[in-house]
PDB file of C-alpha atoms in Angstrom:
ATOM      1  CA  UNK R   1       0.011   0.032  -0.069  1.00 73.00           C
ATOM      2  CA  UNK R   2       1.014   3.708  -0.052  1.00 81.00           C
ATOM      3  CA  UNK R   3       0.194   6.782   1.696  1.00 90.00           C
ATOM      4  CA  UNK R   4      -1.047   9.397  -0.807  1.00 94.00           C
ATOM      5  CA  UNK R   5      -1.097  12.984   0.305  1.00 95.00           C
ATOM      6  CA  UNK R   6      -3.170  15.649  -2.097  1.00 97.00           C
ATOM      7  CA  UNK R   7      -3.138  19.132  -1.746  1.00 96.00           C
ATOM      8  CA  UNK R   8      -5.647  21.225  -1.816  1.00 97.00           C
ATOM      9  CA  UNK R   9      -8.189  18.926  -0.304  1.00 96.00           C
ATOM     10  CA  UNK R  10     -10.929  21.489  -1.356  1.00 96.00           C
ATOM     11  CA  UNK R  11     -10.786  25.065  -3.055  1.00 97.00           C
ATOM     12  CA  UNK R  12     -13.357  27.369  -4.640  1.00 97.00           C
ATOM     13  CA  UNK R  13     -12.068  29.295  -7.674  1.00 95.00           C
ATOM     14  CA  UNK R  14     -13.321  31.698 -10.097  1.00 97.00           C
ATOM     15  CA  UNK R  15     -14.196  31.083 -13.751  1.00 97.00           C
ATOM     16  CA  UNK R  16     -11.292  31.603 -15.822  1.00 97.00           C
ATOM     17  CA  UNK R  17      -8.526  30.931 -13.375  1.00 97.00           C
ATOM     18  CA  UNK R  18      -6.333  27.730 -13.178  1.00 97.00           C
ATOM     19  CA  UNK R  19      -5.589  25.784  -9.984  1.00 97.00           C
ATOM     20  CA  UNK R  20      -2.730  23.156  -9.527  1.00 98.00           C
ATOM     21  CA  UNK R  21      -3.191  19.897  -7.332  1.00 98.00           C
ATOM     22  CA  UNK R  22      -0.366  18.267  -6.084  1.00 98.00           C
ATOM     23  CA  UNK R  23       0.017  14.469  -5.286  1.00 97.00           C
ATOM     24  CA  UNK R  24       2.834  13.059  -3.112  1.00 97.00           C
ATOM     25  CA  UNK R  25       3.370   9.513  -2.456  1.00 95.00           C
ATOM     26  CA  UNK R  26       5.323   8.122   0.595  1.00 94.00           C
ATOM     27  CA  UNK R  27       7.050   5.697  -1.701  1.00 90.00           C
ATOM     28  CA  UNK R  28       8.529   5.070  -5.459  1.00 90.00           C
ATOM     29  CA  UNK R  29       5.767   4.180  -7.716  1.00 87.00           C
ATOM     30  CA  UNK R  30       5.625   3.521 -11.418  1.00 84.00           C
ATOM     31  CA  UNK R  31       2.046   3.684 -12.209  1.00 83.00           C
ATOM     32  CA  UNK R  32       0.359   7.051 -11.196  1.00 89.00           C
ATOM     33  CA  UNK R  33      -2.989   8.331 -12.540  1.00 92.00           C
ATOM     34  CA  UNK R  34      -5.260  11.216 -12.528  1.00 96.00           C
ATOM     35  CA  UNK R  35      -8.916  10.741 -12.345  1.00 95.00           C
ATOM     36  CA  UNK R  36     -11.849  12.912 -12.226  1.00 96.00           C
ATOM     37  CA  UNK R  37     -15.340  12.036 -10.409  1.00 95.00           C
ATOM     38  CA  UNK R  38     -18.097  14.560 -11.104  1.00 92.00           C
ATOM     39  CA  UNK R  39     -21.033  14.990  -8.687  1.00 85.00           C
ATOM     40  CA  UNK R  40     -22.934  11.642  -8.364  1.00 81.00           C
ATOM     41  CA  UNK R  41     -20.852   9.962 -11.122  1.00 85.00           C
ATOM     42  CA  UNK R  42     -18.236   7.386 -11.148  1.00 86.00           C
ATOM     43  CA  UNK R  43     -14.338   7.738 -11.806  1.00 92.00           C
ATOM     44  CA  UNK R  44     -13.347   8.816 -15.298  1.00 93.00           C
ATOM     45  CA  UNK R  45      -9.558   8.433 -16.332  1.00 92.00           C
ATOM     46  CA  UNK R  46      -7.948  11.791 -17.091  1.00 95.00           C
ATOM     47  CA  UNK R  47      -4.558  10.442 -17.828  1.00 94.00           C
ATOM     48  CA  UNK R  48      -1.300   8.711 -16.896  1.00 91.00           C
ATOM     49  CA  UNK R  49       1.435  10.407 -15.285  1.00 93.00           C
ATOM     50  CA  UNK R  50       4.455   9.161 -16.927  1.00 87.00           C
ATOM     51  CA  UNK R  51       7.798   9.946 -14.974  1.00 88.00           C
ATOM     52  CA  UNK R  52      10.251  11.735 -16.973  1.00 85.00           C
ATOM     53  CA  UNK R  53       7.891  12.366 -20.218  1.00 86.00           C
ATOM     54  CA  UNK R  54       4.792  13.690 -21.309  1.00 89.00           C
ATOM     55  CA  UNK R  55       1.559  12.534 -19.842  1.00 93.00           C
ATOM     56  CA  UNK R  56      -0.763  10.090 -21.773  1.00 92.00           C
ATOM     57  CA  UNK R  57      -4.283  11.651 -21.867  1.00 94.00           C
ATOM     58  CA  UNK R  58      -7.459   9.694 -22.369  1.00 92.00           C
ATOM     59  CA  UNK R  59      -9.968  10.952 -25.127  1.00 90.00           C
ATOM     60  CA  UNK R  60     -11.649  14.013 -24.414  1.00 93.00           C
ATOM     61  CA  UNK R  61      -8.832  15.318 -22.234  1.00 96.00           C
ATOM     62  CA  UNK R  62      -6.189  17.650 -23.622  1.00 96.00           C
ATOM     63  CA  UNK R  63      -2.750  18.814 -22.277  1.00 96.00           C
ATOM     64  CA  UNK R  64      -3.705  22.328 -22.671  1.00 97.00           C
ATOM     65  CA  UNK R  65      -6.693  21.996 -20.292  1.00 97.00           C
ATOM     66  CA  UNK R  66      -4.985  19.525 -17.728  1.00 97.00           C
ATOM     67  CA  UNK R  67      -1.425  19.681 -17.800  1.00 97.00           C
ATOM     68  CA  UNK R  68       0.348  17.318 -15.696  1.00 97.00           C
ATOM     69  CA  UNK R  69       4.016  16.971 -14.447  1.00 95.00           C
ATOM     70  CA  UNK R  70       5.751  14.119 -13.030  1.00 95.00           C
ATOM     71  CA  UNK R  71       9.294  15.004 -12.079  1.00 94.00           C
ATOM     72  CA  UNK R  72       9.918  11.738 -10.069  1.00 93.00           C
ATOM     73  CA  UNK R  73       8.509   8.706  -8.714  1.00 92.00           C
ATOM     74  CA  UNK R  74       6.757  10.119  -5.971  1.00 94.00           C
ATOM     75  CA  UNK R  75       5.291  13.172  -6.867  1.00 95.00           C
ATOM     76  CA  UNK R  76       2.840  14.679  -9.611  1.00 96.00           C
ATOM     77  CA  UNK R  77       0.749  17.463 -10.241  1.00 97.00           C
ATOM     78  CA  UNK R  78      -2.513  18.132 -12.266  1.00 98.00           C
ATOM     79  CA  UNK R  79      -3.315  21.667 -13.365  1.00 98.00           C
ATOM     80  CA  UNK R  80      -6.934  22.372 -14.321  1.00 98.00           C
ATOM     81  CA  UNK R  81      -6.795  25.483 -16.663  1.00 97.00           C
ATOM     82  CA  UNK R  82      -8.959  28.186 -17.528  1.00 97.00           C
ATOM     83  CA  UNK R  83     -11.765  26.563 -15.204  1.00 97.00           C
ATOM     84  CA  UNK R  84     -15.695  26.879 -16.122  1.00 96.00           C
ATOM     85  CA  UNK R  85     -18.170  25.553 -13.742  1.00 95.00           C
ATOM     86  CA  UNK R  86     -18.204  22.274 -15.708  1.00 95.00           C
ATOM     87  CA  UNK R  87     -14.805  21.581 -14.026  1.00 96.00           C
ATOM     88  CA  UNK R  88     -16.399  21.389 -10.476  1.00 96.00           C
ATOM     89  CA  UNK R  89     -15.190  17.865  -9.553  1.00 96.00           C
ATOM     90  CA  UNK R  90     -13.418  15.827  -7.264  1.00 96.00           C
ATOM     91  CA  UNK R  91     -10.043  15.133  -8.753  1.00 97.00           C
ATOM     92  CA  UNK R  92      -8.201  12.020  -7.657  1.00 96.00           C
ATOM     93  CA  UNK R  93      -4.728  10.965  -7.791  1.00 96.00           C
ATOM     94  CA  UNK R  94      -3.807   7.312  -7.709  1.00 92.00           C
ATOM     95  CA  UNK R  95      -0.944   4.834  -7.829  1.00 90.00           C
ATOM     96  CA  UNK R  96      -1.088   1.315  -8.850  1.00 83.00           C
ATOM     97  CA  UNK R  97       0.487  -1.903  -7.154  1.00 71.00           C
ATOM     98  CA  UNK R  98       0.335  -5.513  -7.308  1.00 60.00           C
ATOM     99  CA  UNK R  99       0.044  -8.184  -9.713  1.00 54.00           C
ATOM    100  CA  UNK R 100      -2.887  -6.238 -11.169  1.00 50.00           C
ATOM    101  CA  UNK R 101      -0.587  -3.542 -11.773  1.00 55.00           C
ATOM    102  CA  UNK R 102      -2.864  -0.773 -13.076  1.00 58.00           C
ATOM    103  CA  UNK R 103      -5.829  -2.538 -11.297  1.00 67.00           C
ATOM    104  CA  UNK R 104      -5.022  -2.693  -7.876  1.00 80.00           C
ATOM    105  CA  UNK R 105      -5.181   1.320  -7.207  1.00 85.00           C
ATOM    106  CA  UNK R 106      -4.753   3.228  -4.086  1.00 89.00           C
ATOM    107  CA  UNK R 107      -6.227   6.678  -4.108  1.00 92.00           C
ATOM    108  CA  UNK R 108      -5.607  10.024  -2.524  1.00 93.00           C
ATOM    109  CA  UNK R 109      -8.100  11.664  -0.466  1.00 94.00           C
ATOM    110  CA  UNK R 110      -9.136  13.573  -3.547  1.00 95.00           C
ATOM    111  CA  UNK R 111      -9.384  17.448  -4.259  1.00 97.00           C
ATOM    112  CA  UNK R 112     -12.921  18.880  -4.393  1.00 96.00           C
ATOM    113  CA  UNK R 113     -13.148  21.805  -6.872  1.00 96.00           C
ATOM    114  CA  UNK R 114     -15.879  24.424  -6.879  1.00 96.00           C
ATOM    115  CA  UNK R 115     -15.767  26.695 -10.074  1.00 96.00           C
ATOM    116  CA  UNK R 116     -18.061  29.639  -9.761  1.00 95.00           C
TER     117      UNK R 116
ATOM    118  CA  UNK T   1     -22.706   0.865 -24.609  1.00 62.00           C
ATOM    119  CA  UNK T   2     -20.559   1.552 -21.394  1.00 71.00           C
ATOM    120  CA  UNK T   3     -17.766  -0.670 -21.056  1.00 88.00           C
ATOM    121  CA  UNK T   4     -18.726  -1.551 -17.608  1.00 93.00           C
ATOM    122  CA  UNK T   5     -22.382  -1.396 -16.348  1.00 93.00           C
ATOM    123  CA  UNK T   6     -23.948  -1.448 -12.846  1.00 94.00           C
ATOM    124  CA  UNK T   7     -27.328  -0.814 -11.551  1.00 89.00           C
ATOM    125  CA  UNK T   8     -27.109   2.464  -9.762  1.00 87.00           C
ATOM    126  CA  UNK T   9     -29.450   1.177  -7.098  1.00 86.00           C
ATOM    127  CA  UNK T  10     -29.931   1.911  -4.309  1.00 94.00           C
ATOM    128  CA  UNK T  11     -30.065  -1.763  -3.175  1.00 96.00           C
ATOM    129  CA  UNK T  12     -31.466  -1.847   0.107  1.00 97.00           C
ATOM    130  CA  UNK T  13     -31.049  -4.923   2.474  1.00 97.00           C
ATOM    131  CA  UNK T  14     -31.543  -5.602   5.882  1.00 97.00           C
ATOM    132  CA  UNK T  15     -28.741  -6.394   8.420  1.00 97.00           C
ATOM    133  CA  UNK T  16     -27.463  -9.767   8.252  1.00 97.00           C
ATOM    134  CA  UNK T  17     -28.710 -10.525   4.832  1.00 97.00           C
ATOM    135  CA  UNK T  18     -26.561 -11.397   1.852  1.00 97.00           C
ATOM    136  CA  UNK T  19     -26.047  -8.433  -0.403  1.00 97.00           C
ATOM    137  CA  UNK T  20     -25.674  -9.154  -4.232  1.00 97.00           C
ATOM    138  CA  UNK T  21     -24.069  -6.413  -6.444  1.00 97.00           C
ATOM    139  CA  UNK T  22     -23.792  -7.123 -10.051  1.00 96.00           C
ATOM    140  CA  UNK T  23     -21.711  -5.979 -13.193  1.00 96.00           C
ATOM    141  CA  UNK T  24     -21.648  -6.444 -16.657  1.00 96.00           C
ATOM    142  CA  UNK T  25     -18.780  -5.681 -19.138  1.00 94.00           C
ATOM    143  CA  UNK T  26     -18.635  -5.283 -22.725  1.00 92.00           C
ATOM    144  CA  UNK T  27     -14.998  -6.182 -23.869  1.00 88.00           C
ATOM    145  CA  UNK T  28     -14.798  -9.676 -24.081  1.00 88.00           C
ATOM    146  CA  UNK T  29     -11.025  -9.612 -23.936  1.00 86.00           C
ATOM    147  CA  UNK T  30     -11.025  -7.949 -20.396  1.00 87.00           C
ATOM    148  CA  UNK T  31      -9.046 -10.309 -17.938  1.00 85.00           C
ATOM    149  CA  UNK T  32      -8.959  -8.428 -14.841  1.00 88.00           C
ATOM    150  CA  UNK T  33     -11.744  -7.137 -12.696  1.00 93.00           C
ATOM    151  CA  UNK T  34     -11.850  -5.104  -9.496  1.00 94.00           C
ATOM    152  CA  UNK T  35     -14.353  -4.158  -6.675  1.00 96.00           C
ATOM    153  CA  UNK T  36     -14.059  -0.803  -4.892  1.00 95.00           C
ATOM    154  CA  UNK T  37     -15.836   0.547  -2.123  1.00 96.00           C
ATOM    155  CA  UNK T  38     -16.530   4.391  -1.536  1.00 95.00           C
ATOM    156  CA  UNK T  39     -18.068   5.620   1.207  1.00 95.00           C
ATOM    157  CA  UNK T  40     -19.712   8.960   0.944  1.00 91.00           C
ATOM    158  CA  UNK T  41     -17.176  11.806   0.778  1.00 89.00           C
ATOM    159  CA  UNK T  42     -14.197   9.396   0.890  1.00 92.00           C
ATOM    160  CA  UNK T  43     -12.203   7.937  -1.882  1.00 93.00           C
ATOM    161  CA  UNK T  44     -12.346   4.581  -3.503  1.00 93.00           C
ATOM    162  CA  UNK T  45     -10.684   1.547  -1.547  1.00 93.00           C
ATOM    163  CA  UNK T  46      -9.983  -1.827  -3.234  1.00 92.00           C
ATOM    164  CA  UNK T  47     -12.149  -4.773  -1.613  1.00 94.00           C
ATOM    165  CA  UNK T  48     -11.089  -7.183  -4.051  1.00 92.00           C
ATOM    166  CA  UNK T  49      -9.822  -8.530  -7.641  1.00 91.00           C
ATOM    167  CA  UNK T  50     -10.591 -11.616  -9.517  1.00 93.00           C
ATOM    168  CA  UNK T  51      -9.008 -12.682 -12.646  1.00 89.00           C
ATOM    169  CA  UNK T  52     -10.228 -16.520 -13.192  1.00 90.00           C
ATOM    170  CA  UNK T  53     -13.505 -17.924 -13.594  1.00 93.00           C
ATOM    171  CA  UNK T  54     -15.641 -18.917 -10.556  1.00 94.00           C
ATOM    172  CA  UNK T  55     -15.622 -17.568  -6.792  1.00 95.00           C
ATOM    173  CA  UNK T  56     -13.069 -15.803  -4.736  1.00 95.00           C
ATOM    174  CA  UNK T  57     -13.650 -15.570  -1.098  1.00 96.00           C
ATOM    175  CA  UNK T  58     -12.219 -13.209   1.189  1.00 95.00           C
ATOM    176  CA  UNK T  59     -14.033 -13.158   4.772  1.00 96.00           C
ATOM    177  CA  UNK T  60     -17.601 -11.837   4.261  1.00 97.00           C
ATOM    178  CA  UNK T  61     -16.834 -11.026   0.469  1.00 97.00           C
ATOM    179  CA  UNK T  62     -17.141 -13.390  -2.465  1.00 97.00           C
ATOM    180  CA  UNK T  63     -16.236 -12.138  -6.105  1.00 97.00           C
ATOM    181  CA  UNK T  64     -17.755 -14.215  -8.750  1.00 97.00           C
ATOM    182  CA  UNK T  65     -16.798 -14.138 -12.317  1.00 96.00           C
ATOM    183  CA  UNK T  66     -18.196 -15.597 -15.454  1.00 95.00           C
ATOM    184  CA  UNK T  67     -16.236 -14.600 -18.595  1.00 93.00           C
ATOM    185  CA  UNK T  68     -18.588 -16.557 -20.914  1.00 93.00           C
ATOM    186  CA  UNK T  69     -21.624 -14.307 -19.850  1.00 94.00           C
ATOM    187  CA  UNK T  70     -19.252 -11.235 -19.429  1.00 95.00           C
ATOM    188  CA  UNK T  71     -20.671 -10.775 -15.690  1.00 95.00           C
ATOM    189  CA  UNK T  72     -19.002 -10.004 -12.262  1.00 97.00           C
ATOM    190  CA  UNK T  73     -20.705  -9.758  -8.876  1.00 97.00           C
ATOM    191  CA  UNK T  74     -19.849  -9.425  -5.260  1.00 98.00           C
ATOM    192  CA  UNK T  75     -21.789 -11.086  -2.488  1.00 98.00           C
ATOM    193  CA  UNK T  76     -21.477  -9.506   0.949  1.00 97.00           C
ATOM    194  CA  UNK T  77     -22.659 -12.306   3.630  1.00 98.00           C
ATOM    195  CA  UNK T  78     -24.014 -11.008   6.980  1.00 97.00           C
ATOM    196  CA  UNK T  79     -24.458  -7.498   5.810  1.00 97.00           C
ATOM    197  CA  UNK T  80     -23.849  -4.672   8.384  1.00 97.00           C
ATOM    198  CA  UNK T  81     -24.752  -1.008   8.385  1.00 97.00           C
ATOM    199  CA  UNK T  82     -21.056  -0.175   7.986  1.00 96.00           C
ATOM    200  CA  UNK T  83     -21.288  -1.875   4.585  1.00 97.00           C
ATOM    201  CA  UNK T  84     -23.478   0.703   3.253  1.00 97.00           C
ATOM    202  CA  UNK T  85     -21.457   2.761   0.609  1.00 96.00           C
ATOM    203  CA  UNK T  86     -21.185   2.795  -3.009  1.00 95.00           C
ATOM    204  CA  UNK T  87     -19.656  -0.406  -4.779  1.00 97.00           C
ATOM    205  CA  UNK T  88     -17.611   0.381  -7.975  1.00 96.00           C
ATOM    206  CA  UNK T  89     -17.129  -2.560 -10.496  1.00 96.00           C
ATOM    207  CA  UNK T  90     -13.885  -1.930 -12.559  1.00 93.00           C
ATOM    208  CA  UNK T  91     -12.054  -3.847 -15.478  1.00 91.00           C
ATOM    209  CA  UNK T  92      -8.885  -3.548 -17.372  1.00 86.00           C
ATOM    210  CA  UNK T  93      -9.683  -3.890 -20.904  1.00 74.00           C
ATOM    211  CA  UNK T  94      -7.958  -5.830 -23.652  1.00 73.00           C
ATOM    212  CA  UNK T  95      -7.321  -2.799 -25.870  1.00 64.00           C
ATOM    213  CA  UNK T  96      -6.767  -0.064 -23.257  1.00 55.00           C
ATOM    214  CA  UNK T  97      -3.141  -0.580 -22.271  1.00 61.00           C
ATOM    215  CA  UNK T  98      -3.947  -1.828 -18.627  1.00 65.00           C
ATOM    216  CA  UNK T  99      -6.147   1.376 -17.863  1.00 77.00           C
ATOM    217  CA  UNK T 100      -8.853   0.678 -15.399  1.00 84.00           C
ATOM    218  CA  UNK T 101     -12.161   1.505 -16.421  1.00 87.00           C
ATOM    219  CA  UNK T 102     -14.957   1.999 -13.816  1.00 92.00           C
ATOM    220  CA  UNK T 103     -18.637   1.271 -13.689  1.00 93.00           C
ATOM    221  CA  UNK T 104     -21.024   3.981 -12.330  1.00 93.00           C
ATOM    222  CA  UNK T 105     -21.338   2.102  -8.993  1.00 94.00           C
ATOM    223  CA  UNK T 106     -23.880   0.606  -6.880  1.00 96.00           C
ATOM    224  CA  UNK T 107     -25.278   2.401  -3.735  1.00 96.00           C
ATOM    225  CA  UNK T 108     -25.941  -0.366  -1.163  1.00 97.00           C
ATOM    226  CA  UNK T 109     -28.077   0.559   2.132  1.00 97.00           C
ATOM    227  CA  UNK T 110     -27.916  -2.006   4.925  1.00 97.00           C
ATOM    228  CA  UNK T 111     -30.701  -1.150   7.163  1.00 96.00           C
ATOM    229  CA  UNK T 112     -30.440  -2.163  10.926  1.00 93.00           C
TER     230      UNK T 112
END
């Protein structure tokens, strides 16, 4: 398992601004992912954060809107750029372990963003 | 068609009963399946995973997989009020390079 710390835990943001979410893991991990959970919905994968290279984005998510950094094996950031109310959501950092690799995920506590 | 489908519920069972949570998936090549539990306002936590056809038991929890029917289930025996949560079924597909795809989750209510 791993201890995953996310900051901020919550924030209220103004339309058009950007916010960076930090994810710190207490051990080195290969697989790190960013998910979004919109109100009342399940989890949607935004991207895989790759150490030392550009993140791999899922369909519907683009780097200009959700730039991701992964400078080392314990840390990553997700920026939500030029926010609109539709970006109001919980953003979750997760890491993968075990035989299942990407399936056995541990999640941070999430960052709840409200965009006004 | 969604890749992983669940009935959103809520599923309500009395305390002590067996709760049966069901999930179907569309990608016949999926090999790995996972059940996560999410309490309100909290992050998901892994309960069980299953890779092979049949049953896998862990305490009060049993995961069942039927690849021919593309069906996964989670049974919770002796349900407790503390089991009340949303249960997320997830799968790793054959063509998505190991990414985990979640269903919409089933909300379980265990009534004392």
